[in-house]
Amino acid sequence: HVNRLSNYNYNQGFRNQEWEVDSHVRGCVCGTLRYCVKLCCERGEFFNEATFQCERIPEDYTVPQKLYITLEDESAKEVDIYEYFTPLVGTPCEKPESLSQNTDSWDLTDEGTLHVYNDDVYLNTVNYCLSPFLYDGSGEYVFVPLSCPIKNEPDWTMQLNTYAMAISVIFLLPTVLIYLLVEKLRGNMRGKLLICYLISLIGSYTIISIINISGYVFDNETCSALGFACYFFFVAAFLWLNVLCFDIWINFKDHQVNNSKRKLSIRFLCYTLYAWGTALLMTLVSMLCQWSDWMPMDYKPGIGDEVCWLDTEKWSAGIYFYWPNLIIIIINIGTFVHLSLRIYRIRKNLGKMTQKQKFFHENGVVILRLFIVMGISWIMDIASFSLRKYSFSDYLFTLTDFCNAIQGVTIFALFVLKRNVYDSVKKSVSSSPIRKSRRSSSVTASTHFSKLSTNSYAHTSSMKDNL
């Protein structure tokens, strides 16, 4: 008995994901006379989780037929599933996993729905299948459900990169704190932009570390929230790196640019609207595409489906993340090629350079180093995504992925382990109210004299101190 016979142009998979296929006739056999139950394999076979194939049950074992189900009044009843239900055959995904006998509590309802108590979820026949299973020492096969839960059990390369990101966060946090607490470091435009870039990295790396290290199976809402938050911070990081490139380029290109306090504030506001605003807009567009009914599955970002991040197994991840970032990187490369050529031309004339030129020269060199380190790692990350279908890419890009994940240590070395930063921190600490209160009043005159004597020097050295 088949009802709802119609033409369909899609198939359904785990978690009710849909993908387009050629139009075909399909009908529903469930719910007319009997409800359906999903079996992984044909009768007399079991699903081997080692080979992910159906295999025959040995002849000296009895083929299971009966299973206890839960009725509407919550009572239990043992039934022959081949007679009580209409059996369907198939797996919810390519590599389903059996629910553990010790840690997973479940039952099958009289409507063929699987209730998993640990997660308090009900799985229909699209999202589970039953297979005979032989427990150690049991001597007989019993039915056990298999499904494809969202699990955070990364391989060794992902574990390596995850812990590298966690280490990066440990180095990025003091970097941000130092730049926030020391006025000379946060007072110039480069310091502000660097802080925003580092906050973006901290946000994205922290979320990924929490997801992968915790191993916790998040519910759909939490998983999606974490995924989109991580997406927002990663996109913002690329945009702030773009702003860093642009700012040093425009200052280096035009030494007469107006750097008054008011103009700097307006420029920083424009940078903020560009970076945070564009990242927010891209996040909202991704959310709209992910949750819309009109968007085909192949073009959805996949955040919150099977993983709490973009589904990098589909090319749609390139549309939402990798390709826009590639465009940004190409723009940055063009900017820095031009900047590098200008730096090379004036290196021979450092003695003739004005103080402002020296300032932008030294800033340009530092930012150039930062871009080389991070730009190359991001480019290789995009390349690894593009070549993900090839097995050699897993080994080829392991090192570059690790360098990308550990870049917090590199940033700490480039922007904190410097003599002028050490001097700025030392000066900031020595001029704090606590240190001032401990000074003797007898040295007031000499202190006043030293301040007068250093004012003329500060006029020529302040630009360099702000590096």
Tab-separated table of C-alpha atoms in Angstrom:
chain	number	residue	atom	x	y	z
A	1	HIS	CA	0.000	0.000	0.000
A	2	VAL	CA	1.621	3.213	-1.188
A	3	ASN	CA	0.197	6.681	-0.709
A	4	ARG	CA	1.335	10.182	-1.623
A	5	LEU	CA	2.805	8.955	-4.890
A	6	SER	CA	4.493	11.884	-6.572
A	7	ASN	CA	7.548	13.146	-8.427
A	8	TYR	CA	10.460	14.221	-6.244
A	9	ASN	CA	13.679	16.003	-7.225
A	10	TYR	CA	15.508	15.623	-3.904
A	11	ASN	CA	16.655	13.027	-1.414
A	12	GLN	CA	16.809	13.270	2.360
A	13	GLY	CA	19.653	12.339	4.672
A	14	PHE	CA	20.713	12.625	8.296
A	15	ARG	CA	19.088	15.485	10.205
A	16	ASN	CA	16.646	15.825	7.285
A	17	GLN	CA	19.199	17.423	4.988
A	18	GLU	CA	18.036	17.598	1.396
A	19	TRP	CA	20.003	17.561	-1.845
A	20	GLU	CA	18.905	17.773	-5.430
A	21	VAL	CA	18.707	14.663	-7.623
A	22	ASP	CA	17.064	13.822	-10.923
A	23	SER	CA	13.283	13.846	-10.797
A	24	HIS	CA	11.848	10.459	-9.880
A	25	VAL	CA	8.614	8.904	-8.651
A	26	ARG	CA	8.460	8.132	-4.952
A	27	GLY	CA	5.707	7.150	-2.561
A	28	CYS	CA	5.234	6.707	1.162
A	29	VAL	CA	4.550	3.261	2.601
A	30	CYS	CA	4.564	4.397	6.220
A	31	GLY	CA	1.513	5.136	8.315
A	32	THR	CA	-1.137	3.608	6.040
A	33	LEU	CA	-1.546	0.179	7.624
A	34	ARG	CA	1.642	-0.003	9.646
A	35	TYR	CA	4.335	2.397	10.749
A	36	CYS	CA	7.862	1.991	9.393
A	37	VAL	CA	11.084	1.006	11.114
A	38	LYS	CA	14.516	1.596	9.604
A	39	LEU	CA	16.961	-1.318	9.303
A	40	CYS	CA	20.601	-0.760	8.341
A	41	CYS	CA	20.809	-3.989	6.335
A	42	GLU	CA	18.614	-6.696	4.855
A	43	ARG	CA	17.195	-9.434	7.058
A	44	GLY	CA	19.913	-11.839	8.178
A	45	GLU	CA	22.667	-9.193	7.875
A	46	PHE	CA	24.375	-6.845	10.339
A	47	PHE	CA	26.205	-3.552	9.845
A	48	ASN	CA	29.972	-3.892	10.415
A	49	GLU	CA	31.228	-0.600	11.906
A	50	ALA	CA	34.818	-1.458	11.010
A	51	THR	CA	34.188	-1.844	7.275
A	52	PHE	CA	30.955	0.187	7.095
A	53	GLN	CA	29.418	-2.638	5.100
A	54	CYS	CA	26.561	-5.083	5.614
A	55	GLU	CA	27.668	-8.659	6.277
A	56	ARG	CA	25.867	-11.951	6.762
A	57	ILE	CA	25.197	-13.162	10.318
A	58	PRO	CA	27.069	-16.457	10.872
A	59	GLU	CA	24.848	-19.516	10.472
A	60	ASP	CA	25.449	-20.697	14.039
A	61	TYR	CA	23.753	-17.552	15.397
A	62	THR	CA	20.030	-16.842	15.495
A	63	VAL	CA	18.809	-13.916	13.408
A	64	PRO	CA	17.011	-11.511	15.809
A	65	GLN	CA	13.430	-10.592	15.056
A	66	LYS	CA	11.915	-9.301	18.283
A	67	LEU	CA	12.390	-6.033	20.121
A	68	TYR	CA	10.666	-4.271	22.989
A	69	ILE	CA	8.845	-1.095	21.961
A	70	THR	CA	7.178	1.623	24.023
A	71	LEU	CA	3.447	2.049	23.496
A	72	GLU	CA	1.470	5.288	23.699
A	73	ASP	CA	0.584	4.603	27.351
A	74	GLU	CA	4.344	4.190	28.062
A	75	SER	CA	4.037	0.462	28.641
A	76	ALA	CA	6.529	-1.907	27.008
A	77	LYS	CA	5.640	-4.638	24.549
A	78	GLU	CA	7.814	-7.188	22.767
A	79	VAL	CA	6.985	-7.401	19.051
A	80	ASP	CA	8.316	-8.987	15.895
A	81	ILE	CA	9.541	-5.909	14.054
A	82	TYR	CA	9.118	-7.561	10.647
A	83	GLU	CA	5.415	-8.136	11.343
A	84	TYR	CA	4.591	-5.088	13.488
A	85	PHE	CA	6.343	-2.536	11.254
A	86	THR	CA	6.989	-2.012	7.573
A	87	PRO	CA	10.778	-2.387	7.330
A	88	LEU	CA	12.860	0.123	5.366
A	89	VAL	CA	16.529	-0.549	4.594
A	90	GLY	CA	19.355	1.987	4.559
A	91	THR	CA	21.773	3.951	6.755
A	92	PRO	CA	21.302	7.587	7.833
A	93	CYS	CA	24.831	8.480	6.691
A	94	GLU	CA	27.929	6.840	5.269
A	95	LYS	CA	29.503	6.007	8.625
A	96	PRO	CA	26.854	5.676	11.341
A	97	GLU	CA	27.838	4.708	14.876
A	98	SER	CA	26.000	2.452	17.303
A	99	LEU	CA	24.607	3.889	20.504
A	100	SER	CA	26.561	2.635	23.472
A	101	GLN	CA	24.886	0.045	25.661
A	102	ASN	CA	26.430	1.591	28.775
A	103	THR	CA	26.044	5.326	28.197
A	104	ASP	CA	23.127	5.754	25.784
A	105	SER	CA	19.567	5.131	26.941
A	106	TRP	CA	16.951	4.723	24.214
A	107	ASP	CA	13.704	3.063	23.234
A	108	LEU	CA	11.683	2.553	20.057
A	109	THR	CA	8.116	3.871	20.009
A	110	ASP	CA	5.168	2.072	18.431
A	111	GLU	CA	5.309	4.663	15.627
A	112	GLY	CA	8.862	3.656	14.652
A	113	THR	CA	10.490	6.704	16.212
A	114	LEU	CA	13.708	6.309	18.185
A	115	HIS	CA	13.805	8.206	21.497
A	116	VAL	CA	17.340	8.902	22.762
A	117	TYR	CA	17.030	9.919	26.418
A	118	ASN	CA	20.529	11.346	26.897
A	119	ASP	CA	19.911	14.114	24.363
A	120	ASP	CA	16.117	13.986	24.740
A	121	VAL	CA	15.667	13.779	20.978
A	122	TYR	CA	13.289	11.808	18.772
A	123	LEU	CA	14.785	10.450	15.559
A	124	ASN	CA	12.614	9.456	12.632
A	125	THR	CA	13.522	6.739	10.126
A	126	VAL	CA	15.673	9.167	8.135
A	127	ASN	CA	17.994	9.691	11.098
A	128	TYR	CA	18.587	6.193	12.497
A	129	CYS	CA	18.687	2.524	11.589
A	130	LEU	CA	18.628	-0.738	13.556
A	131	SER	CA	21.176	-3.495	13.163
A	132	PRO	CA	21.820	-6.838	14.891
A	133	PHE	CA	24.754	-6.441	17.260
A	134	LEU	CA	26.792	-9.033	19.119
A	135	TYR	CA	27.972	-7.777	22.507
A	136	ASP	CA	31.095	-9.348	23.967
A	137	GLY	CA	30.214	-12.449	25.937
A	138	SER	CA	26.485	-12.268	25.126
A	139	GLY	CA	26.354	-15.162	22.673
A	140	GLU	CA	23.413	-13.743	20.708
A	141	TYR	CA	22.622	-10.857	18.376
A	142	VAL	CA	20.291	-8.101	19.570
A	143	PHE	CA	18.980	-5.024	17.797
A	144	VAL	CA	20.968	-1.834	18.430
A	145	PRO	CA	20.282	1.588	16.869
A	146	LEU	CA	22.905	3.440	14.835
A	147	SER	CA	22.911	7.143	14.074
A	148	CYS	CA	25.219	10.008	13.157
A	149	PRO	CA	25.404	12.273	16.217
A	150	ILE	CA	27.304	15.542	16.194
A	151	LYS	CA	30.508	14.492	17.859
A	152	ASN	CA	33.682	16.416	18.475
A	153	GLU	CA	36.268	13.681	18.174
A	154	PRO	CA	38.953	15.223	15.918
A	155	ASP	CA	41.860	13.326	14.419
A	156	TRP	CA	45.397	14.000	15.578
A	157	THR	CA	45.940	16.875	13.120
A	158	MET	CA	42.787	18.625	14.289
A	159	GLN	CA	43.760	18.034	17.905
A	160	LEU	CA	47.192	19.481	17.187
A	161	ASN	CA	45.703	22.588	15.579
A	162	THR	CA	43.090	22.947	18.302
A	163	TYR	CA	45.661	22.976	21.089
A	164	ALA	CA	47.834	25.282	18.988
A	165	MET	CA	44.907	27.717	18.828
A	166	ALA	CA	44.462	27.444	22.602
A	167	ILE	CA	48.163	28.264	23.049
A	168	SER	CA	47.736	31.182	20.645
A	169	VAL	CA	44.936	32.568	22.808
A	170	ILE	CA	47.242	32.357	25.851
A	171	PHE	CA	49.777	34.559	24.014
A	172	LEU	CA	47.228	36.852	22.382
A	173	LEU	CA	45.513	37.815	25.649
A	174	PRO	CA	48.619	39.397	27.278
A	175	THR	CA	49.424	41.074	23.944
A	176	VAL	CA	46.043	42.801	23.944
A	177	LEU	CA	46.300	43.664	27.640
A	178	ILE	CA	49.742	45.246	27.192
A	179	TYR	CA	48.530	47.348	24.272
A	180	LEU	CA	45.402	48.398	26.178
A	181	LEU	CA	47.213	49.324	29.389
A	182	VAL	CA	50.141	51.214	27.868
A	183	GLU	CA	48.915	54.534	26.532
A	184	LYS	CA	51.697	54.963	23.988
A	185	LEU	CA	50.868	51.606	22.418
A	186	ARG	CA	47.115	52.094	22.235
A	187	GLY	CA	47.301	55.817	21.473
A	188	ASN	CA	48.337	55.552	17.825
A	189	MET	CA	46.236	54.224	14.974
A	190	ARG	CA	48.321	51.107	14.407
A	191	GLY	CA	47.893	50.100	18.049
A	192	LYS	CA	44.112	50.474	17.859
A	193	LEU	CA	43.868	48.458	14.653
A	194	LEU	CA	46.139	45.744	15.979
A	195	ILE	CA	44.020	45.428	19.134
A	196	CYS	CA	40.859	44.986	17.046
A	197	TYR	CA	42.550	42.357	14.882
A	198	LEU	CA	43.771	40.445	17.925
A	199	ILE	CA	40.329	40.559	19.579
A	200	SER	CA	38.886	38.978	16.432
A	201	LEU	CA	41.487	36.208	16.514
A	202	ILE	CA	40.924	35.610	20.225
A	203	GLY	CA	37.165	35.301	19.677
A	204	SER	CA	37.446	32.811	16.805
A	205	TYR	CA	40.278	30.729	18.299
A	206	THR	CA	38.568	30.549	21.690
A	207	ILE	CA	35.298	29.256	20.221
A	208	ILE	CA	37.044	26.590	18.128
A	209	SER	CA	39.119	25.498	21.123
A	210	ILE	CA	36.015	25.198	23.314
A	211	ILE	CA	34.140	23.167	20.697
A	212	ASN	CA	36.950	20.721	19.944
A	213	ILE	CA	38.618	20.358	23.333
A	214	SER	CA	35.409	19.977	25.327
A	215	GLY	CA	34.153	17.090	23.170
A	216	TYR	CA	30.650	18.108	24.230
A	217	VAL	CA	27.723	17.299	21.938
A	218	PHE	CA	25.941	20.632	21.597
A	219	ASP	CA	22.265	20.973	20.801
A	220	ASN	CA	21.296	22.497	17.458
A	221	GLU	CA	20.723	26.026	18.762
A	222	THR	CA	23.976	26.211	20.739
A	223	CYS	CA	25.939	24.616	17.915
A	224	SER	CA	24.606	27.144	15.397
A	225	ALA	CA	25.216	30.073	17.755
A	226	LEU	CA	28.833	29.051	18.329
A	227	GLY	CA	29.374	28.432	14.621
A	228	PHE	CA	28.031	31.808	13.487
A	229	ALA	CA	29.894	33.643	16.265
A	230	CYS	CA	33.120	31.953	15.172
A	231	TYR	CA	32.336	32.849	11.550
A	232	PHE	CA	31.803	36.507	12.530
A	233	PHE	CA	35.141	36.762	14.351
A	234	PHE	CA	37.097	35.010	11.586
A	235	VAL	CA	35.667	37.279	8.885
A	236	ALA	CA	36.340	40.297	11.089
A	237	ALA	CA	39.971	39.167	11.518
A	238	PHE	CA	40.497	39.157	7.743
A	239	LEU	CA	38.864	42.570	7.438
A	240	TRP	CA	40.969	44.101	10.227
A	241	LEU	CA	44.115	42.723	8.592
A	242	ASN	CA	42.929	44.447	5.420
A	243	VAL	CA	42.464	47.685	7.366
A	244	LEU	CA	45.986	47.382	8.828
A	245	CYS	CA	47.378	47.064	5.308
A	246	PHE	CA	45.364	49.981	3.984
A	247	ASP	CA	46.200	52.319	6.849
A	248	ILE	CA	49.956	51.839	6.681
A	249	TRP	CA	49.769	52.134	2.875
A	250	ILE	CA	47.814	55.404	2.867
A	251	ASN	CA	50.144	56.928	5.473
A	252	PHE	CA	53.233	55.763	3.658
A	253	LYS	CA	51.861	56.935	0.299
A	254	ASP	CA	50.938	60.386	1.508
A	255	HIS	CA	53.107	61.855	4.256
A	256	GLN	CA	50.886	64.957	4.246
A	257	VAL	CA	47.807	63.034	5.342
A	258	ASN	CA	45.947	64.829	8.117
A	259	ASN	CA	46.664	62.981	11.361
A	260	SER	CA	44.999	65.382	13.755
A	261	LYS	CA	43.222	63.799	16.703
A	262	ARG	CA	39.795	64.544	15.231
A	263	LYS	CA	40.683	63.178	11.799
A	264	LEU	CA	42.165	60.034	13.353
A	265	SER	CA	38.966	59.477	15.348
A	266	ILE	CA	36.837	59.816	12.218
A	267	ARG	CA	39.131	57.481	10.293
A	268	PHE	CA	39.051	54.875	13.073
A	269	LEU	CA	35.237	55.083	13.129
A	270	CYS	CA	35.162	54.426	9.377
A	271	TYR	CA	37.512	51.477	9.830
A	272	THR	CA	35.283	50.116	12.603
A	273	LEU	CA	32.132	50.396	10.507
A	274	TYR	CA	33.889	48.679	7.608
A	275	ALA	CA	35.389	45.752	9.566
A	276	TRP	CA	32.758	44.981	12.206
A	277	GLY	CA	29.868	46.087	9.970
A	278	THR	CA	30.896	43.989	6.970
A	279	ALA	CA	31.539	40.965	9.206
A	280	LEU	CA	28.088	41.373	10.765
A	281	LEU	CA	26.444	41.753	7.348
A	282	MET	CA	28.147	38.617	6.001
A	283	THR	CA	27.112	36.714	9.137
A	284	LEU	CA	23.475	37.787	8.755
A	285	VAL	CA	23.490	36.779	5.079
A	286	SER	CA	24.966	33.378	5.997
A	287	MET	CA	22.315	32.880	8.679
A	288	LEU	CA	19.559	33.815	6.231
A	289	CYS	CA	20.865	31.364	3.625
A	290	GLN	CA	21.317	28.589	6.192
A	291	TRP	CA	17.817	28.838	7.635
A	292	SER	CA	15.872	29.697	4.484
A	293	ASP	CA	13.643	27.154	2.758
A	294	TRP	CA	14.289	28.513	-0.734
A	295	MET	CA	18.066	28.026	-0.635
A	296	PRO	CA	19.191	24.612	-2.033
A	297	MET	CA	21.168	22.476	0.398
A	298	ASP	CA	24.266	22.582	-1.796
A	299	TYR	CA	24.426	26.364	-1.427
A	300	LYS	CA	23.887	26.577	2.310
A	301	PRO	CA	26.922	27.231	4.546
A	302	GLY	CA	26.123	24.133	6.634
A	303	ILE	CA	26.795	25.786	10.013
A	304	GLY	CA	25.037	23.745	12.706
A	305	ASP	CA	24.144	20.809	10.463
A	306	GLU	CA	26.681	18.127	11.276
A	307	VAL	CA	29.402	20.357	12.712
A	308	CYS	CA	29.434	23.679	14.540
A	309	TRP	CA	31.304	25.340	11.670
A	310	LEU	CA	31.119	25.612	7.901
A	311	ASP	CA	30.641	22.333	6.099
A	312	THR	CA	34.045	22.269	4.399
A	313	GLU	CA	33.055	19.094	2.520
A	314	LYS	CA	30.874	21.272	0.280
A	315	TRP	CA	31.994	23.997	-2.118
A	316	SER	CA	29.505	26.364	-0.508
A	317	ALA	CA	32.089	27.004	2.236
A	318	GLY	CA	34.149	28.751	-0.424
A	319	ILE	CA	31.265	31.075	-1.277
A	320	TYR	CA	30.752	32.211	2.298
A	321	PHE	CA	34.290	32.195	3.656
A	322	TYR	CA	37.307	31.097	1.616
A	323	TRP	CA	36.743	32.988	-1.639
A	324	PRO	CA	35.830	36.364	-0.053
A	325	ASN	CA	38.917	36.023	2.144
A	326	LEU	CA	41.006	35.168	-0.918
A	327	ILE	CA	39.870	38.436	-2.511
A	328	ILE	CA	40.904	40.324	0.633
A	329	ILE	CA	44.294	38.594	0.657
A	330	ILE	CA	44.873	39.452	-3.026
A	331	ILE	CA	44.115	43.104	-2.260
A	332	ASN	CA	46.528	42.962	0.687
A	333	ILE	CA	49.207	41.405	-1.506
A	334	GLY	CA	48.852	44.221	-4.038
A	335	THR	CA	49.047	46.782	-1.260
A	336	PHE	CA	52.176	45.284	0.244
A	337	VAL	CA	53.938	44.772	-3.065
A	338	HIS	CA	53.588	48.490	-3.640
A	339	LEU	CA	54.613	49.239	-0.059
A	340	SER	CA	57.621	46.911	-0.210
A	341	LEU	CA	58.889	48.575	-3.375
A	342	ARG	CA	58.690	51.988	-1.717
A	343	ILE	CA	60.483	50.707	1.387
A	344	TYR	CA	63.222	49.216	-0.790
A	345	ARG	CA	63.715	52.497	-2.652
A	346	ILE	CA	64.193	54.586	0.478
A	347	ARG	CA	66.282	52.138	2.495
A	348	LYS	CA	69.465	53.661	1.072
A	349	ASN	CA	68.420	57.127	2.151
A	350	LEU	CA	67.509	56.500	5.793
A	351	GLY	CA	69.787	59.347	6.895
A	352	LYS	CA	67.878	61.835	4.767
A	353	MET	CA	64.456	60.658	5.897
A	354	THR	CA	62.291	62.837	8.096
A	355	GLN	CA	61.190	61.516	11.483
A	356	LYS	CA	57.697	60.853	10.129
A	357	GLN	CA	59.107	58.928	7.171
A	358	LYS	CA	61.191	56.814	9.560
A	359	PHE	CA	58.098	56.140	11.630
A	360	PHE	CA	56.106	54.829	8.679
A	361	HIS	CA	59.123	52.950	7.354
A	362	GLU	CA	59.573	51.051	10.610
A	363	ASN	CA	55.827	50.465	10.944
A	364	GLY	CA	55.684	49.246	7.370
A	365	VAL	CA	58.451	46.732	7.965
A	366	VAL	CA	56.719	45.332	11.068
A	367	ILE	CA	53.309	45.098	9.377
A	368	LEU	CA	54.980	43.597	6.313
A	369	ARG	CA	56.486	40.854	8.477
A	370	LEU	CA	53.096	40.269	10.048
A	371	PHE	CA	51.442	39.978	6.657
A	372	ILE	CA	54.085	37.588	5.310
A	373	VAL	CA	53.685	35.299	8.326
A	374	MET	CA	49.891	35.390	8.458
A	375	GLY	CA	49.145	35.997	4.784
A	376	ILE	CA	51.028	32.917	3.660
A	377	SER	CA	49.374	30.755	6.325
A	378	TRP	CA	45.897	31.999	5.337
A	379	ILE	CA	46.668	31.408	1.644
A	380	MET	CA	47.756	27.846	2.400
A	381	ASP	CA	44.575	27.353	4.440
A	382	ILE	CA	42.515	28.357	1.399
A	383	ALA	CA	44.633	26.055	-0.778
A	384	SER	CA	44.055	23.139	1.603
A	385	PHE	CA	40.294	23.701	1.306
A	386	SER	CA	40.471	23.813	-2.485
A	387	LEU	CA	42.475	20.563	-2.609
A	388	ARG	CA	40.581	18.801	0.183
A	389	LYS	CA	39.361	16.027	-2.128
A	390	TYR	CA	42.919	14.840	-2.699
A	391	SER	CA	44.398	12.577	-0.026
A	392	PHE	CA	47.890	14.089	-0.291
A	393	SER	CA	46.543	17.453	0.888
A	394	ASP	CA	46.069	16.099	4.419
A	395	TYR	CA	49.813	15.659	4.775
A	396	LEU	CA	50.886	18.580	2.596
A	397	PHE	CA	49.055	21.219	4.598
A	398	THR	CA	49.492	19.830	8.106
A	399	LEU	CA	52.464	22.126	8.769
A	400	THR	CA	50.839	25.239	7.287
A	401	ASP	CA	47.601	24.632	9.194
A	402	PHE	CA	49.631	24.342	12.383
A	403	CYS	CA	51.504	27.574	11.625
A	404	ASN	CA	48.168	29.265	11.041
A	405	ALA	CA	46.841	27.995	14.368
A	406	ILE	CA	49.959	28.953	16.357
A	407	GLN	CA	50.235	32.474	14.937
A	408	GLY	CA	49.391	33.976	18.338
A	409	VAL	CA	52.937	33.123	19.448
A	410	THR	CA	54.333	34.797	16.320
A	411	ILE	CA	52.282	37.929	16.934
A	412	PHE	CA	53.460	38.050	20.545
A	413	ALA	CA	57.075	37.865	19.376
A	414	LEU	CA	56.604	40.539	16.693
A	415	PHE	CA	54.669	43.069	18.747
A	416	VAL	CA	55.612	42.482	22.393
A	417	LEU	CA	59.159	41.115	22.496
A	418	LYS	CA	60.632	44.408	21.337
A	419	ARG	CA	62.902	46.862	23.106
A	420	ASN	CA	60.671	49.884	22.523
A	421	VAL	CA	57.615	47.989	23.829
A	422	TYR	CA	59.578	46.954	26.912
A	423	ASP	CA	60.636	50.575	27.447
A	424	SER	CA	57.049	51.786	27.012
A	425	VAL	CA	55.758	49.265	29.548
A	426	LYS	CA	58.550	50.141	31.965
A	427	LYS	CA	57.860	53.860	31.578
A	428	SER	CA	54.115	53.290	32.023
A	429	VAL	CA	54.687	51.336	35.233
A	430	SER	CA	57.199	53.848	36.610
A	431	SER	CA	54.808	56.741	35.933
A	432	SER	CA	51.790	55.030	37.537
A	433	PRO	CA	50.154	56.767	40.564
A	434	ILE	CA	51.417	54.044	42.888
A	435	ARG	CA	55.038	54.608	41.884
A	436	LYS	CA	54.580	58.373	42.028
A	437	SER	CA	53.273	58.246	45.597
A	438	ARG	CA	56.448	56.499	46.688
A	439	ARG	CA	58.766	59.210	45.379
A	440	SER	CA	60.457	61.443	47.910
A	441	SER	CA	59.356	65.063	48.029
A	442	SER	CA	63.004	66.087	48.319
A	443	VAL	CA	63.631	65.346	44.656
A	444	THR	CA	60.808	67.540	43.374
A	445	ALA	CA	63.153	70.164	41.960
A	446	SER	CA	65.349	67.709	40.121
A	447	THR	CA	62.304	65.852	38.816
A	448	HIS	CA	60.868	69.094	37.517
A	449	PHE	CA	64.194	69.882	35.869
A	450	SER	CA	64.335	66.453	34.217
A	451	LYS	CA	60.873	66.911	32.786
A	452	LEU	CA	61.928	70.228	31.291
A	453	SER	CA	65.088	68.738	29.860
A	454	THR	CA	63.289	65.822	28.225
A	455	ASN	CA	60.549	67.863	26.591
A	456	SER	CA	62.728	68.935	23.698
A	457	TYR	CA	63.803	65.322	23.143
A	458	ALA	CA	60.239	64.051	23.317
A	459	HIS	CA	59.383	66.180	20.311
A	460	THR	CA	61.723	64.172	18.102
A	461	SER	CA	61.438	60.765	19.722
A	462	SER	CA	57.735	60.426	20.423
A	463	MET	CA	56.983	59.042	16.993
A	464	LYS	CA	59.493	56.228	17.402
A	465	ASP	CA	58.382	55.477	20.970
A	466	ASN	CA	54.870	54.881	19.694
A	467	LEU	CA	55.955	51.949	17.513
